[in-house]
Amino acid sequence: TYRRNQTISYYILQNYKGMVAYNYSFNAKPWEPFSKIIKSKQLQLIKDFNLFFKPQSWGARVEADRRYGVTVNRNNDNPNTIIPSLYDKLFTMNRYYEFRYDITKGLKLDYTSTANARIDEPLGRIDESTPEKRDSMWGNFWNGGRLTQFDQSVRLNYNIPINKIQLLSWTTVTYNYTANYQWKQAPPAADSLGNTIQNSRVQTWNANLNFIMLYSKYPLLRELNNPQAGKQAPTPKKKKKTTEKKRTT
């Protein structure tokens, strides 16, 4: 963006944005050593044992955003006064990471993290006429910048296979665990306060009891749950056919 008017001699604002992403998904298949050996339903818990040796997917993404602006005001009052140039500069880099691993069909692990960084630039003008400043800026860029905030989260979901037991097939129990961690750099104007670290965790249990499935397993309970099903519909009575014989004389 370029602009000039009666109060501004020179104004330019340049914005640069870039992104690089990479994601990879594995064709992971579970290892089920007992699926073809065990046939009995009483051993369903052992039969359904499985394990993944490869994660499902992982990925990374890097986003860079740079703003560079220069403003030179006109000297409309005193021609002998030197008007300094004003610079507006902001260079940031955000990095995102994710990892997904299903340890088993019922046990799943997810990890995500975000790193926010600031690319420090030397003061003043930065262009082809200042190669040392430009090299310093790009050196900070390739080093990953100055980390200002880091967040990460770990989530674990487990469907407890209690329903594989015949007596408890009418129940479903799940467990969820989430852990969060955050680090923040101290403000540059008050770095003596130190950095900030905080973390948290959340655990949840969910149980689902299907009593209709439970009642259907036992004839007595099944009849109490649906008494109309045990009664047989009355059979219609058959009408007797009467035949009359006519006498001829």
PDB file of C-alpha atoms in Angstrom:
ATOM      1  CA  THR A   1       0.000   0.000   0.000  1.00  0.00           C
ATOM      2  CA  TYR A   2       1.396   3.387  -1.018  1.00  0.00           C
ATOM      3  CA  ARG A   3      -0.023   6.762  -0.059  1.00  0.00           C
ATOM      4  CA  ARG A   4       0.971  10.435   0.017  1.00  0.00           C
ATOM      5  CA  ASN A   5      -0.912  13.667   0.681  1.00  0.00           C
ATOM      6  CA  GLN A   6      -0.435  17.192   2.027  1.00  0.00           C
ATOM      7  CA  THR A   7       0.787  15.953   5.432  1.00  0.00           C
ATOM      8  CA  ILE A   8       2.489  12.690   4.470  1.00  0.00           C
ATOM      9  CA  SER A   9       5.430  12.754   2.106  1.00  0.00           C
ATOM     10  CA  TYR A  10       5.847   9.015   1.875  1.00  0.00           C
ATOM     11  CA  TYR A  11       3.893   6.074   3.258  1.00  0.00           C
ATOM     12  CA  ILE A  12       4.220   2.414   2.331  1.00  0.00           C
ATOM     13  CA  LEU A  13       2.878  -0.718   3.989  1.00  0.00           C
ATOM     14  CA  GLN A  14       3.859  -4.213   2.877  1.00  0.00           C
ATOM     15  CA  ASN A  15       2.362  -7.490   4.144  1.00  0.00           C
ATOM     16  CA  TYR A  16       3.868 -10.919   3.529  1.00  0.00           C
ATOM     17  CA  LYS A  17       2.249 -14.221   4.495  1.00  0.00           C
ATOM     18  CA  GLY A  18       3.390 -17.775   3.940  1.00  0.00           C
ATOM     19  CA  MET A  19       2.481 -21.262   5.102  1.00  0.00           C
ATOM     20  CA  VAL A  20       4.010 -24.723   4.808  1.00  0.00           C
ATOM     21  CA  ALA A  21       2.131 -27.833   5.970  1.00  0.00           C
ATOM     22  CA  TYR A  22       2.851 -31.546   6.011  1.00  0.00           C
ATOM     23  CA  ASN A  23       0.527 -34.383   7.030  1.00  0.00           C
ATOM     24  CA  TYR A  24       1.051 -38.103   6.814  1.00  0.00           C
ATOM     25  CA  SER A  25      -1.470 -40.878   7.486  1.00  0.00           C
ATOM     26  CA  PHE A  26      -0.404 -44.466   8.104  1.00  0.00           C
ATOM     27  CA  ASN A  27      -2.323 -47.441   6.807  1.00  0.00           C
ATOM     28  CA  ALA A  28      -2.342 -48.980  10.253  1.00  0.00           C
ATOM     29  CA  LYS A  29      -3.972 -52.362  10.757  1.00  0.00           C
ATOM     30  CA  PRO A  30      -4.544 -53.933  14.177  1.00  0.00           C
ATOM     31  CA  TRP A  31      -2.778 -57.038  15.389  1.00  0.00           C
ATOM     32  CA  GLU A  32      -5.462 -59.488  16.543  1.00  0.00           C
ATOM     33  CA  PRO A  33      -3.749 -62.744  17.550  1.00  0.00           C
ATOM     34  CA  PHE A  34      -6.858 -64.501  18.949  1.00  0.00           C
ATOM     35  CA  SER A  35      -9.551 -63.418  16.493  1.00  0.00           C
ATOM     36  CA  LYS A  36      -9.392 -66.640  14.460  1.00  0.00           C
ATOM     37  CA  ILE A  37      -8.386 -69.014  17.242  1.00  0.00           C
ATOM     38  CA  ILE A  38     -11.116 -68.417  19.814  1.00  0.00           C
ATOM     39  CA  LYS A  39     -14.677 -69.186  18.758  1.00  0.00           C
ATOM     40  CA  SER A  40     -16.484 -69.158  22.093  1.00  0.00           C
ATOM     41  CA  LYS A  41     -18.533 -66.097  22.996  1.00  0.00           C
ATOM     42  CA  GLN A  42     -17.613 -66.621  26.639  1.00  0.00           C
ATOM     43  CA  LEU A  43     -14.045 -65.574  25.757  1.00  0.00           C
ATOM     44  CA  GLN A  44     -15.026 -62.536  23.698  1.00  0.00           C
ATOM     45  CA  LEU A  45     -12.812 -60.276  25.830  1.00  0.00           C
ATOM     46  CA  ILE A  46      -9.702 -62.267  24.928  1.00  0.00           C
ATOM     47  CA  LYS A  47     -10.799 -62.846  21.334  1.00  0.00           C
ATOM     48  CA  ASP A  48     -11.139 -59.108  20.616  1.00  0.00           C
ATOM     49  CA  PHE A  49      -7.683 -58.242  21.966  1.00  0.00           C
ATOM     50  CA  ASN A  50      -5.928 -55.954  19.436  1.00  0.00           C
ATOM     51  CA  LEU A  51      -2.930 -53.674  19.191  1.00  0.00           C
ATOM     52  CA  PHE A  52      -1.701 -51.090  16.660  1.00  0.00           C
ATOM     53  CA  PHE A  53       2.040 -50.891  16.066  1.00  0.00           C
ATOM     54  CA  LYS A  54       1.834 -47.715  13.955  1.00  0.00           C
ATOM     55  CA  PRO A  55       0.212 -44.365  14.698  1.00  0.00           C
ATOM     56  CA  GLN A  56      -2.732 -43.202  12.621  1.00  0.00           C
ATOM     57  CA  SER A  57      -1.339 -39.825  11.533  1.00  0.00           C
ATOM     58  CA  TRP A  58       0.947 -36.933  12.356  1.00  0.00           C
ATOM     59  CA  GLY A  59       1.462 -33.494  10.883  1.00  0.00           C
ATOM     60  CA  ALA A  60       3.100 -30.102  11.212  1.00  0.00           C
ATOM     61  CA  ARG A  61       2.288 -26.632   9.911  1.00  0.00           C
ATOM     62  CA  VAL A  62       4.301 -23.406   9.907  1.00  0.00           C
ATOM     63  CA  GLU A  63       2.762 -19.980   9.295  1.00  0.00           C
ATOM     64  CA  ALA A  64       4.771 -16.759   8.918  1.00  0.00           C
ATOM     65  CA  ASP A  65       3.359 -13.226   8.828  1.00  0.00           C
ATOM     66  CA  ARG A  66       5.417 -10.045   8.325  1.00  0.00           C
ATOM     67  CA  ARG A  67       4.307  -6.433   8.279  1.00  0.00           C
ATOM     68  CA  TYR A  68       6.729  -3.688   7.237  1.00  0.00           C
ATOM     69  CA  GLY A  69       5.683  -0.053   7.002  1.00  0.00           C
ATOM     70  CA  VAL A  70       7.495   3.277   6.556  1.00  0.00           C
ATOM     71  CA  THR A  71       5.998   6.728   7.175  1.00  0.00           C
ATOM     72  CA  VAL A  72       7.690  10.085   6.403  1.00  0.00           C
ATOM     73  CA  ASN A  73       5.729  13.178   7.390  1.00  0.00           C
ATOM     74  CA  ARG A  74       6.031  16.453   5.520  1.00  0.00           C
ATOM     75  CA  ASN A  75       7.822  19.367   7.129  1.00  0.00           C
ATOM     76  CA  ASN A  76       5.187  22.048   6.734  1.00  0.00           C
ATOM     77  CA  ASP A  77       6.373  24.283   9.616  1.00  0.00           C
ATOM     78  CA  ASN A  78      10.152  24.694   9.738  1.00  0.00           C
ATOM     79  CA  PRO A  79      12.201  23.722   6.683  1.00  0.00           C
ATOM     80  CA  ASN A  80      15.327  23.388   8.834  1.00  0.00           C
ATOM     81  CA  THR A  81      13.806  20.661  10.970  1.00  0.00           C
ATOM     82  CA  ILE A  82      14.729  17.083  10.056  1.00  0.00           C
ATOM     83  CA  ILE A  83      11.722  14.788  10.102  1.00  0.00           C
ATOM     84  CA  PRO A  84      12.710  11.223  11.053  1.00  0.00           C
ATOM     85  CA  SER A  85      11.224   8.222   9.313  1.00  0.00           C
ATOM     86  CA  LEU A  86       8.794   6.086  11.300  1.00  0.00           C
ATOM     87  CA  TYR A  87       8.846   2.302  10.961  1.00  0.00           C
ATOM     88  CA  ASP A  88       6.062  -0.181  11.675  1.00  0.00           C
ATOM     89  CA  LYS A  89       7.446  -3.719  11.823  1.00  0.00           C
ATOM     90  CA  LEU A  90       5.996  -7.001  13.036  1.00  0.00           C
ATOM     91  CA  PHE A  91       7.302 -10.446  12.113  1.00  0.00           C
ATOM     92  CA  THR A  92       5.690 -13.532  13.695  1.00  0.00           C
ATOM     93  CA  MET A  93       5.902 -17.289  13.211  1.00  0.00           C
ATOM     94  CA  ASN A  94       3.359 -19.876  14.422  1.00  0.00           C
ATOM     95  CA  ARG A  95       4.096 -23.583  14.446  1.00  0.00           C
ATOM     96  CA  TYR A  96       1.441 -26.296  14.879  1.00  0.00           C
ATOM     97  CA  TYR A  97       2.020 -29.975  15.612  1.00  0.00           C
ATOM     98  CA  GLU A  98      -0.407 -32.875  15.894  1.00  0.00           C
ATOM     99  CA  PHE A  99      -0.071 -36.599  16.537  1.00  0.00           C
ATOM    100  CA  ARG A 100      -2.774 -39.282  16.647  1.00  0.00           C
ATOM    101  CA  TYR A 101      -2.214 -42.831  17.817  1.00  0.00           C
ATOM    102  CA  ASP A 102      -4.905 -45.458  18.370  1.00  0.00           C
ATOM    103  CA  ILE A 103      -3.102 -47.866  20.679  1.00  0.00           C
ATOM    104  CA  THR A 104      -6.052 -50.231  20.412  1.00  0.00           C
ATOM    105  CA  LYS A 105      -9.515 -49.914  18.904  1.00  0.00           C
ATOM    106  CA  GLY A 106     -10.777 -48.682  22.252  1.00  0.00           C
ATOM    107  CA  LEU A 107      -7.729 -46.751  23.530  1.00  0.00           C
ATOM    108  CA  LYS A 108      -6.944 -43.570  21.560  1.00  0.00           C
ATOM    109  CA  LEU A 109      -4.290 -40.906  22.136  1.00  0.00           C
ATOM    110  CA  ASP A 110      -4.242 -37.394  20.630  1.00  0.00           C
ATOM    111  CA  TYR A 111      -1.506 -34.771  21.026  1.00  0.00           C
ATOM    112  CA  THR A 112      -1.561 -31.166  19.755  1.00  0.00           C
ATOM    113  CA  SER A 113       0.772 -28.246  20.393  1.00  0.00           C
ATOM    114  CA  THR A 114       1.204 -24.662  19.228  1.00  0.00           C
ATOM    115  CA  ALA A 115       4.356 -22.526  19.397  1.00  0.00           C
ATOM    116  CA  ASN A 116       4.099 -18.758  18.842  1.00  0.00           C
ATOM    117  CA  ALA A 117       7.350 -16.926  18.136  1.00  0.00           C
ATOM    118  CA  ARG A 118       8.467 -13.389  17.333  1.00  0.00           C
ATOM    119  CA  ILE A 119      11.149 -12.703  14.730  1.00  0.00           C
ATOM    120  CA  ASP A 120      13.237  -9.841  16.102  1.00  0.00           C
ATOM    121  CA  GLU A 121      14.304  -7.245  13.528  1.00  0.00           C
ATOM    122  CA  PRO A 122      17.019  -4.593  13.857  1.00  0.00           C
ATOM    123  CA  LEU A 123      15.913  -0.999  14.267  1.00  0.00           C
ATOM    124  CA  GLY A 124      15.453   1.275  11.301  1.00  0.00           C
ATOM    125  CA  ARG A 125      15.359   0.633   7.603  1.00  0.00           C
ATOM    126  CA  ILE A 126      15.699  -2.926   6.287  1.00  0.00           C
ATOM    127  CA  ASP A 127      16.102  -3.491   2.545  1.00  0.00           C
ATOM    128  CA  GLU A 128      18.770  -4.123  -0.087  1.00  0.00           C
ATOM    129  CA  SER A 129      20.772  -1.135   1.149  1.00  0.00           C
ATOM    130  CA  THR A 130      21.171  -2.694   4.632  1.00  0.00           C
ATOM    131  CA  PRO A 131      22.435  -6.248   4.025  1.00  0.00           C
ATOM    132  CA  GLU A 132      23.717  -6.731   7.589  1.00  0.00           C
ATOM    133  CA  LYS A 133      20.334  -5.946   9.112  1.00  0.00           C
ATOM    134  CA  ARG A 134      18.579  -8.152   6.609  1.00  0.00           C
ATOM    135  CA  ASP A 135      20.938 -11.076   7.315  1.00  0.00           C
ATOM    136  CA  SER A 136      20.338 -10.641  11.045  1.00  0.00           C
ATOM    137  CA  MET A 137      16.577 -10.763  10.530  1.00  0.00           C
ATOM    138  CA  TRP A 138      16.686 -13.905   8.396  1.00  0.00           C
ATOM    139  CA  GLY A 139      19.107 -15.513  10.819  1.00  0.00           C
ATOM    140  CA  ASN A 140      16.524 -15.086  13.570  1.00  0.00           C
ATOM    141  CA  PHE A 141      13.883 -16.508  11.245  1.00  0.00           C
ATOM    142  CA  TRP A 142      15.754 -19.716  10.455  1.00  0.00           C
ATOM    143  CA  ASN A 143      16.504 -20.173  14.167  1.00  0.00           C
ATOM    144  CA  GLY A 144      12.777 -20.296  14.867  1.00  0.00           C
ATOM    145  CA  GLY A 145      12.477 -16.810  16.352  1.00  0.00           C
ATOM    146  CA  ARG A 146      12.011 -15.867  19.988  1.00  0.00           C
ATOM    147  CA  LEU A 147       9.386 -18.082  21.605  1.00  0.00           C
ATOM    148  CA  THR A 148       6.606 -16.046  23.260  1.00  0.00           C
ATOM    149  CA  GLN A 149       3.980 -18.706  24.013  1.00  0.00           C
ATOM    150  CA  PHE A 150       3.741 -22.478  23.921  1.00  0.00           C
ATOM    151  CA  ASP A 151       0.574 -24.566  24.384  1.00  0.00           C
ATOM    152  CA  GLN A 152       0.158 -28.315  24.330  1.00  0.00           C
ATOM    153  CA  SER A 153      -2.695 -30.703  25.008  1.00  0.00           C
ATOM    154  CA  VAL A 154      -2.874 -34.473  25.480  1.00  0.00           C
ATOM    155  CA  ARG A 155      -6.166 -36.360  25.268  1.00  0.00           C
ATOM    156  CA  LEU A 156      -6.706 -40.029  26.099  1.00  0.00           C
ATOM    157  CA  ASN A 157     -10.010 -41.789  25.386  1.00  0.00           C
ATOM    158  CA  TYR A 158     -10.615 -45.349  26.564  1.00  0.00           C
ATOM    159  CA  ASN A 159     -13.697 -47.449  25.926  1.00  0.00           C
ATOM    160  CA  ILE A 160     -13.346 -50.005  28.712  1.00  0.00           C
ATOM    161  CA  PRO A 161     -14.248 -53.410  27.191  1.00  0.00           C
ATOM    162  CA  ILE A 162     -16.452 -54.425  30.095  1.00  0.00           C
ATOM    163  CA  ASN A 163     -19.281 -55.154  27.648  1.00  0.00           C
ATOM    164  CA  LYS A 164     -17.227 -58.039  26.230  1.00  0.00           C
ATOM    165  CA  ILE A 165     -18.105 -60.029  29.366  1.00  0.00           C
ATOM    166  CA  GLN A 166     -21.373 -61.880  28.817  1.00  0.00           C
ATOM    167  CA  LEU A 167     -22.888 -60.942  32.176  1.00  0.00           C
ATOM    168  CA  LEU A 168     -22.061 -57.268  31.600  1.00  0.00           C
ATOM    169  CA  SER A 169     -22.788 -56.953  27.882  1.00  0.00           C
ATOM    170  CA  TRP A 170     -25.569 -54.484  28.690  1.00  0.00           C
ATOM    171  CA  THR A 171     -23.093 -51.932  30.123  1.00  0.00           C
ATOM    172  CA  THR A 172     -20.783 -49.396  28.454  1.00  0.00           C
ATOM    173  CA  VAL A 173     -18.051 -47.507  30.337  1.00  0.00           C
ATOM    174  CA  THR A 174     -15.752 -44.827  28.868  1.00  0.00           C
ATOM    175  CA  TYR A 175     -12.897 -42.857  30.434  1.00  0.00           C
ATOM    176  CA  ASN A 176     -11.535 -39.528  29.152  1.00  0.00           C
ATOM    177  CA  TYR A 177      -8.360 -37.799  30.324  1.00  0.00           C
ATOM    178  CA  THR A 178      -7.209 -34.364  29.132  1.00  0.00           C
ATOM    179  CA  ALA A 179      -4.016 -32.559  30.209  1.00  0.00           C
ATOM    180  CA  ASN A 180      -3.123 -28.985  29.194  1.00  0.00           C
ATOM    181  CA  TYR A 181       0.127 -27.064  29.554  1.00  0.00           C
ATOM    182  CA  GLN A 182       0.892 -23.424  28.724  1.00  0.00           C
ATOM    183  CA  TRP A 183       4.064 -21.334  28.887  1.00  0.00           C
ATOM    184  CA  LYS A 184       4.153 -17.558  28.356  1.00  0.00           C
ATOM    185  CA  GLN A 185       7.145 -15.310  28.090  1.00  0.00           C
ATOM    186  CA  ALA A 186       7.335 -12.313  30.405  1.00  0.00           C
ATOM    187  CA  PRO A 187       6.403  -8.979  28.777  1.00  0.00           C
ATOM    188  CA  PRO A 188       9.488  -7.222  27.365  1.00  0.00           C
ATOM    189  CA  ALA A 189       8.643  -4.108  29.395  1.00  0.00           C
ATOM    190  CA  ALA A 190       8.551  -6.121  32.635  1.00  0.00           C
ATOM    191  CA  ASP A 191      10.806  -9.120  32.094  1.00  0.00           C
ATOM    192  CA  SER A 192      11.802  -9.047  35.762  1.00  0.00           C
ATOM    193  CA  LEU A 193       8.388 -10.523  36.576  1.00  0.00           C
ATOM    194  CA  GLY A 194       9.446 -13.800  34.983  1.00  0.00           C
ATOM    195  CA  ASN A 195       7.671 -16.198  32.683  1.00  0.00           C
ATOM    196  CA  THR A 196       4.266 -17.754  33.383  1.00  0.00           C
ATOM    197  CA  ILE A 197       3.520 -21.482  33.479  1.00  0.00           C
ATOM    198  CA  GLN A 198       0.157 -23.088  34.062  1.00  0.00           C
ATOM    199  CA  ASN A 199      -1.308 -26.547  33.603  1.00  0.00           C
ATOM    200  CA  SER A 200      -4.583 -28.351  34.150  1.00  0.00           C
ATOM    201  CA  ARG A 201      -6.169 -31.749  33.784  1.00  0.00           C
ATOM    202  CA  VAL A 202      -9.702 -33.085  33.447  1.00  0.00           C
ATOM    203  CA  GLN A 203     -10.912 -36.646  34.015  1.00  0.00           C
ATOM    204  CA  THR A 204     -14.394 -37.881  33.159  1.00  0.00           C
ATOM    205  CA  TRP A 205     -16.141 -41.218  33.525  1.00  0.00           C
ATOM    206  CA  ASN A 206     -19.281 -42.125  31.587  1.00  0.00           C
ATOM    207  CA  ALA A 207     -21.392 -45.216  32.177  1.00  0.00           C
ATOM    208  CA  ASN A 208     -24.363 -46.344  30.113  1.00  0.00           C
ATOM    209  CA  LEU A 209     -26.657 -49.107  31.401  1.00  0.00           C
ATOM    210  CA  ASN A 210     -29.051 -50.629  28.877  1.00  0.00           C
ATOM    211  CA  PHE A 211     -31.694 -52.314  31.066  1.00  0.00           C
ATOM    212  CA  ILE A 212     -33.789 -53.338  28.080  1.00  0.00           C
ATOM    213  CA  MET A 213     -30.883 -55.492  26.891  1.00  0.00           C
ATOM    214  CA  LEU A 214     -30.526 -56.856  30.416  1.00  0.00           C
ATOM    215  CA  TYR A 215     -34.202 -57.793  30.670  1.00  0.00           C
ATOM    216  CA  SER A 216     -34.102 -59.561  27.308  1.00  0.00           C
ATOM    217  CA  LYS A 217     -31.488 -62.011  28.601  1.00  0.00           C
ATOM    218  CA  TYR A 218     -33.746 -63.615  31.215  1.00  0.00           C
ATOM    219  CA  PRO A 219     -37.258 -64.979  30.449  1.00  0.00           C
ATOM    220  CA  LEU A 220     -38.769 -63.784  33.736  1.00  0.00           C
ATOM    221  CA  LEU A 221     -37.449 -60.242  33.364  1.00  0.00           C
ATOM    222  CA  ARG A 222     -38.327 -60.230  29.691  1.00  0.00           C
ATOM    223  CA  GLU A 223     -41.925 -61.130  30.518  1.00  0.00           C
ATOM    224  CA  LEU A 224     -42.117 -58.459  33.237  1.00  0.00           C
ATOM    225  CA  ASN A 225     -40.765 -55.852  30.851  1.00  0.00           C
ATOM    226  CA  ASN A 226     -43.207 -56.795  28.084  1.00  0.00           C
ATOM    227  CA  PRO A 227     -46.127 -58.735  29.576  1.00  0.00           C
ATOM    228  CA  GLN A 228     -48.146 -58.632  26.360  1.00  0.00           C
ATOM    229  CA  ALA A 229     -45.482 -60.652  24.559  1.00  0.00           C
ATOM    230  CA  GLY A 230     -46.067 -63.703  26.769  1.00  0.00           C
ATOM    231  CA  LYS A 231     -49.789 -63.865  26.164  1.00  0.00           C
ATOM    232  CA  GLN A 232     -50.948 -65.750  23.135  1.00  0.00           C
ATOM    233  CA  ALA A 233     -53.712 -64.274  21.065  1.00  0.00           C
ATOM    234  CA  PRO A 234     -56.946 -66.310  21.323  1.00  0.00           C
ATOM    235  CA  THR A 235     -57.608 -68.542  18.342  1.00  0.00           C
ATOM    236  CA  PRO A 236     -60.917 -67.895  16.583  1.00  0.00           C
ATOM    237  CA  LYS A 237     -63.581 -70.609  16.966  1.00  0.00           C
ATOM    238  CA  LYS A 238     -64.524 -72.559  13.916  1.00  0.00           C
ATOM    239  CA  LYS A 239     -68.136 -72.498  12.896  1.00  0.00           C
ATOM    240  CA  LYS A 240     -69.869 -75.842  12.458  1.00  0.00           C
ATOM    241  CA  LYS A 241     -71.456 -76.380   9.134  1.00  0.00           C
ATOM    242  CA  THR A 242     -74.948 -77.952   9.114  1.00  0.00           C
ATOM    243  CA  THR A 243     -76.339 -79.720   6.114  1.00  0.00           C
ATOM    244  CA  GLU A 244     -80.027 -80.359   5.526  1.00  0.00           C
ATOM    245  CA  LYS A 245     -81.279 -83.308   3.549  1.00  0.00           C
ATOM    246  CA  LYS A 246     -84.463 -82.927   1.644  1.00  0.00           C
ATOM    247  CA  ARG A 247     -86.783 -85.907   1.245  1.00  0.00           C
ATOM    248  CA  THR A 248     -88.447 -86.432  -2.062  1.00  0.00           C
ATOM    249  CA  THR A 249     -91.739 -88.342  -2.367  1.00  0.00           C
TER     250      THR A 249
END
